[in-house]
Structures are given as structure tokens and as C-alpha cells.
Amino acid sequence: ETGVTQSPTHLIKTRGQQVTLRCSSQSGHNTVSWYQQALGQGPQFIFQYYREEENGRGNFPPRFSGLQFPNYSSELNVNALELDDSALYLCASSLSLEQETQYFGPGTRLLVL
Amino acid sequence: SQQGEEDPQALSIQEGENATMNCSYKTSINNLQWYRQNSGRGLVHLILIRSNEREKHSGRLRVTLDTSKKSSSLLITASRAADTASYFCATDAREAAGNKLTFGGGTRVLVKP
């Protein structure tokens, strides 16, 4: 157990809908990163938040957006869902930007029909 | 896009044998990390090796890093059935501020009892 939790565990949506995924970081961790993992592939970096500000973004369109709250929990929002958005979404927290080790949550599996 | 390529994509061994997997990457890095993932769940951090290190050990794990060849290997000695999982290498690129990981495609390891 890493102390990082995600909700929900599973989700089914239809194309065009919007979804919000949630992540609760390990206590005291002010940095959170989100990753998308398609079936059979490695995770891909979506974006990172540090102290409530976005700190870097991967190659994902603007319909992927995020928030980090003062208690360092965070959300990933995806608008206008597409079939290819079906994946496991992982969040990972770290104590700071400088800490090299990230602690991953169990993920949210999203299926878009 | 994925930074690294992992080889082999899949590996099947008997309990007690050693498992070796390799990772190649493209850019200069601060560090390289190995993670394990069981059945599409969250990632578990195994070991980190910095760019100025050549070899590191942790229990039954041995990691090497060759920055001139941009490659790394992970050796699991005396494998157990519980080592059955997917293993991913991830790099922390030197030009990226903060800890934003780029993952390889993974090696799926099956340890038969």
C-alpha cells in the first residue's frame, strides 16, 4: 500500500460525455502526476501539479484538465470523451518536485463506449 | 510517445531461475527507475539508479545502467511465482524540471511454479 487512493475504481461512460477522476495523495506530498495507461502499454505522462499549479504537461489535448486542491488531493477531468480515452488512469504523488520516487495509486479503469 | 523500449516483451521462466530484462532510452536522464505492476493495478517502485551510477542492488534485484549506450537492465535472481507481473522502466529526463517519468512498454514476466 502506497497511501495513495483513487476513486472510482471503475467507470463506464459513453462517447462525448465528461468524466472526473479523483486522487488523494500520500500525506504531506505536494506534487501529483497523472498518467494514462492504455491496455498492453506503458503509462504516458498527462500532467503534473505542484502546490496547486500545473507544472508540465505531456502530449495530451486541452480537453484533459486537472486541479490540485489546498489539501493536495487532485482531480483529472476529461471532456468530450473519445473511444481511445479508454484506459487505466494512474495518479502518483511525491513529497516534492525534487523527490525522485513517486508513489502510485491503484488507478481508475475507464471504459468509453 | 514512449521514451524507452523494453526487451523482451514477454518472458516465461521456472521458479528459481533468473529473469533479465533490458530497457533502452533516447534522451539524457537524471535517473532511471524500475516499477512492477500486477494485473493492471497500480505501479510499485522497485529501484532507482542515478545517471552517475553504474550498478545497484536491492534484495534479489540488480540494476545496471550504461549511459553511453542509453540502456539499463534489471535482473531478478531466484525468481518466485509472486514475481509474476509486468515490469516497466521509466526515465526522468534531464531537461524536464520536476519528476516527470517516461515509461517503456514493459516486459511481462511469468514465473511458473
Short mmCIF file of C-alpha atoms in Angstrom, two decimals:
data_model
loop_
_atom_site.label_atom_id
_atom_site.label_comp_id
_atom_site.label_asym_id
_atom_site.label_seq_id
_atom_site.Cartn_x
_atom_site.Cartn_y
_atom_site.Cartn_z
CA GLU A 1 0.00 0.00 0.00
CA THR A 2 1.39 3.39 -1.05
CA GLY A 3 -1.13 5.55 0.81
CA VAL A 4 -2.37 7.00 -2.48
CA THR A 5 -6.04 6.37 -3.18
CA GLN A 6 -8.09 6.88 -6.31
CA SER A 7 -11.81 6.91 -6.99
CA PRO A 8 -13.75 5.45 -8.56
CA THR A 9 -12.03 2.12 -9.26
CA HIS A 10 -14.02 1.51 -12.44
CA LEU A 11 -16.14 3.74 -14.64
CA ILE A 12 -18.14 3.33 -17.84
CA LYS A 13 -19.01 6.36 -19.95
CA THR A 14 -20.28 6.96 -23.44
CA ARG A 15 -18.55 8.93 -26.16
CA GLY A 16 -18.98 12.70 -25.79
CA GLN A 17 -19.55 12.60 -22.03
CA GLN A 18 -17.34 14.20 -19.39
CA VAL A 19 -15.60 12.42 -16.52
CA THR A 20 -13.88 13.44 -13.29
CA LEU A 21 -11.37 11.15 -11.61
CA ARG A 22 -10.08 11.78 -8.11
CA CYS A 23 -6.81 11.15 -6.33
CA SER A 24 -5.87 11.50 -2.69
CA SER A 25 -2.12 11.90 -2.27
CA GLN A 26 0.03 10.45 0.44
CA SER A 27 0.06 12.72 3.48
CA GLY A 28 2.45 15.68 3.11
CA HIS A 29 3.02 15.16 -0.62
CA ASN A 30 2.66 18.41 -2.56
CA THR A 31 3.32 17.06 -6.06
CA VAL A 32 0.95 14.88 -8.04
CA SER A 33 1.29 13.49 -11.55
CA TRP A 34 -1.33 11.82 -13.72
CA TYR A 35 -0.66 9.08 -16.25
CA GLN A 36 -2.76 7.29 -18.85
CA GLN A 37 -2.06 3.62 -19.48
CA ALA A 38 -3.72 2.01 -22.49
CA LEU A 39 -4.13 -1.75 -22.46
CA GLY A 40 -0.85 -3.53 -23.04
CA GLN A 41 1.24 -0.36 -23.00
CA GLY A 42 3.31 1.62 -20.53
CA PRO A 43 1.89 4.68 -18.75
CA GLN A 44 2.06 8.02 -20.52
CA PHE A 45 2.52 11.29 -18.63
CA ILE A 46 -0.53 13.58 -18.82
CA PHE A 47 0.40 16.45 -16.47
CA GLN A 48 1.84 17.31 -13.09
CA TYR A 49 0.66 19.66 -10.36
CA TYR A 50 2.83 21.25 -7.72
CA ARG A 51 1.27 23.31 -4.95
CA GLU A 52 -1.96 23.78 -6.94
CA GLU A 53 -0.23 24.95 -10.13
CA GLU A 54 0.29 22.93 -13.31
CA ASN A 55 3.97 22.11 -13.66
CA GLY A 56 4.35 20.48 -17.02
CA ARG A 57 2.13 18.67 -19.47
CA GLY A 58 2.56 15.73 -21.79
CA ASN A 59 1.22 15.33 -25.31
CA PHE A 60 -2.48 15.42 -24.41
CA PRO A 61 -5.17 17.77 -25.79
CA PRO A 62 -6.73 20.58 -23.71
CA ARG A 63 -9.85 18.51 -23.05
CA PHE A 64 -7.68 16.80 -20.43
CA SER A 65 -7.53 19.19 -17.49
CA GLY A 66 -6.71 18.97 -13.83
CA LEU A 67 -6.93 20.58 -10.45
CA GLN A 68 -4.97 20.28 -7.25
CA PHE A 69 -6.57 21.41 -4.02
CA PRO A 70 -5.02 23.02 -0.91
CA ASN A 71 -5.02 19.64 0.83
CA TYR A 72 -3.08 18.34 -2.22
CA SER A 73 -5.82 16.00 -3.39
CA SER A 74 -6.39 16.32 -7.11
CA GLU A 75 -8.77 15.73 -9.99
CA LEU A 76 -8.38 14.77 -13.61
CA ASN A 77 -11.19 15.94 -15.89
CA VAL A 78 -11.71 14.73 -19.41
CA ASN A 79 -14.28 16.41 -21.65
CA ALA A 80 -15.82 15.13 -24.87
CA LEU A 81 -14.75 11.55 -24.24
CA GLU A 82 -13.48 9.52 -27.17
CA LEU A 83 -13.25 5.75 -27.51
CA ASP A 84 -9.44 5.97 -27.32
CA ASP A 85 -9.70 7.50 -23.86
CA SER A 86 -10.47 4.02 -22.54
CA ALA A 87 -7.52 3.26 -20.29
CA LEU A 88 -6.24 2.91 -16.75
CA TYR A 89 -5.64 6.35 -15.24
CA LEU A 90 -2.96 6.46 -12.58
CA CYS A 91 -2.04 9.23 -10.21
CA ALA A 92 1.27 9.37 -8.41
CA SER A 93 2.34 11.62 -5.57
CA SER A 94 5.76 12.65 -4.35
CA LEU A 95 6.97 14.61 -1.36
CA SER A 96 8.28 17.44 -3.54
CA LEU A 97 9.44 18.23 -7.05
CA GLU A 98 12.92 17.16 -6.04
CA GLN A 99 11.94 13.78 -4.63
CA GLU A 100 12.67 11.18 -7.25
CA THR A 101 10.37 8.41 -6.06
CA GLN A 102 6.70 8.57 -6.98
CA TYR A 103 4.01 6.62 -5.16
CA PHE A 104 1.26 5.35 -7.40
CA GLY A 105 -2.38 4.80 -6.60
CA PRO A 106 -4.27 1.70 -7.76
CA GLY A 107 -5.75 3.52 -10.75
CA THR A 108 -9.19 4.14 -12.22
CA ARG A 109 -10.16 1.97 -15.16
CA LEU A 110 -12.26 3.99 -17.62
CA LEU A 111 -14.21 2.38 -20.42
CA VAL A 112 -15.71 4.65 -23.08
CA LEU A 113 -18.44 3.07 -25.21
CA SER B 1 5.31 8.74 -27.07
CA GLN B 2 7.35 6.22 -25.13
CA GLN B 3 10.92 7.05 -24.26
CA GLY B 4 12.10 3.52 -23.84
CA GLU B 5 11.88 0.17 -25.47
CA GLU B 6 11.93 -2.93 -23.34
CA ASP B 7 13.21 -6.28 -24.33
CA PRO B 8 11.88 -8.91 -24.27
CA GLN B 9 8.20 -8.01 -24.39
CA ALA B 10 7.39 -11.25 -22.57
CA LEU B 11 9.38 -13.75 -20.56
CA SER B 12 8.41 -17.17 -19.16
CA ILE B 13 10.68 -18.89 -16.66
CA GLN B 14 10.60 -21.58 -13.99
CA GLU B 15 10.61 -20.72 -10.31
CA GLY B 16 14.19 -20.43 -9.08
CA GLU B 17 15.59 -19.23 -12.41
CA ASN B 18 16.87 -15.71 -13.02
CA ALA B 19 14.94 -13.20 -15.11
CA THR B 20 16.71 -10.49 -17.09
CA MET B 21 15.03 -7.66 -18.94
CA ASN B 22 16.52 -4.72 -20.78
CA CYS B 23 15.48 -1.14 -21.36
CA SER B 24 16.77 1.37 -23.89
CA TYR B 25 16.00 5.08 -23.87
CA LYS B 26 16.64 8.10 -26.07
CA THR B 27 17.48 11.27 -24.12
CA SER B 28 19.84 12.30 -21.34
CA ILE B 29 18.45 11.38 -17.95
CA ASN B 30 18.71 12.27 -14.29
CA ASN B 31 17.77 8.78 -13.22
CA LEU B 32 16.14 5.56 -14.38
CA GLN B 33 13.59 3.69 -12.31
CA TRP B 34 12.04 0.25 -12.46
CA TYR B 35 8.44 -0.43 -11.48
CA ARG B 36 6.33 -3.56 -11.14
CA GLN B 37 2.65 -3.81 -11.99
CA ASN B 38 0.40 -6.72 -11.06
CA SER B 39 -2.65 -7.44 -13.23
CA GLY B 40 -3.26 -3.88 -14.44
CA ARG B 41 -3.17 -2.36 -10.97
CA GLY B 42 -1.01 0.46 -9.63
CA LEU B 43 2.73 0.59 -10.10
CA VAL B 44 5.12 -0.34 -7.33
CA HIS B 45 8.51 1.35 -7.23
CA LEU B 46 11.32 -1.21 -7.19
CA ILE B 47 14.61 0.56 -7.58
CA LEU B 48 16.15 3.82 -8.80
CA ILE B 49 19.57 4.30 -10.34
CA ARG B 50 21.03 7.74 -10.93
CA SER B 51 22.86 8.75 -14.09
CA ASN B 52 26.23 8.73 -12.30
CA GLU B 53 25.75 5.17 -11.01
CA ARG B 54 26.53 2.00 -12.93
CA GLU B 55 25.06 -0.74 -10.77
CA LYS B 56 22.66 -1.03 -7.85
CA HIS B 57 21.32 -3.88 -5.77
CA SER B 58 18.18 -4.27 -3.69
CA GLY B 59 17.46 -7.70 -2.28
CA ARG B 60 17.06 -10.06 -5.26
CA LEU B 61 17.16 -7.17 -7.73
CA ARG B 62 20.21 -5.97 -9.61
CA VAL B 63 20.06 -2.99 -11.94
CA THR B 64 22.77 -1.78 -14.30
CA LEU B 65 22.92 1.46 -16.24
CA ASP B 66 25.07 2.27 -19.26
CA THR B 67 24.54 5.92 -20.14
CA SER B 68 26.87 5.70 -23.16
CA LYS B 69 24.55 3.10 -24.68
CA LYS B 70 21.42 4.62 -23.13
CA SER B 71 20.42 1.26 -21.74
CA SER B 72 19.63 -0.46 -18.46
CA SER B 73 18.99 -4.00 -17.34
CA LEU B 74 17.01 -5.46 -14.46
CA LEU B 75 17.96 -8.87 -13.11
CA ILE B 76 15.67 -10.74 -10.72
CA THR B 77 17.53 -13.63 -9.12
CA ALA B 78 15.95 -16.83 -7.79
CA SER B 79 12.53 -15.89 -9.12
CA ARG B 80 9.33 -16.81 -7.31
CA ALA B 81 5.77 -17.26 -8.55
CA ALA B 82 4.94 -13.98 -6.79
CA ASP B 83 7.33 -12.18 -9.17
CA THR B 84 4.82 -12.76 -11.99
CA ALA B 85 3.99 -9.23 -13.13
CA SER B 86 4.75 -6.61 -15.74
CA TYR B 87 7.97 -4.67 -15.25
CA PHE B 88 8.47 -1.16 -16.58
CA CYS B 89 11.49 1.07 -16.82
CA ALA B 90 10.91 4.80 -16.51
CA THR B 91 13.27 7.69 -17.12
CA ASP B 92 13.39 11.12 -15.58
CA ALA B 93 14.69 13.31 -18.40
CA ARG B 94 17.38 15.82 -17.61
CA GLU B 95 15.70 18.68 -19.49
CA ALA B 96 12.38 18.28 -17.70
CA ALA B 97 12.06 20.15 -14.42
CA GLY B 98 10.47 18.08 -11.73
CA ASN B 99 9.97 14.35 -11.78
CA LYS B 100 8.02 13.56 -14.94
CA LEU B 101 8.52 9.95 -15.88
CA THR B 102 8.59 8.48 -19.37
CA PHE B 103 7.84 4.77 -19.38
CA GLY B 104 8.79 1.94 -21.67
CA GLY B 105 6.32 -0.58 -22.99
CA GLY B 106 7.06 -3.15 -20.30
CA THR B 107 8.16 -6.75 -20.02
CA ARG B 108 5.54 -9.29 -18.97
CA VAL B 109 7.13 -11.92 -16.76
CA LEU B 110 5.52 -15.26 -15.98
CA VAL B 111 7.18 -17.38 -13.29
CA LYS B 112 5.89 -20.93 -13.38
CA PRO B 113 5.88 -22.89 -10.10
#
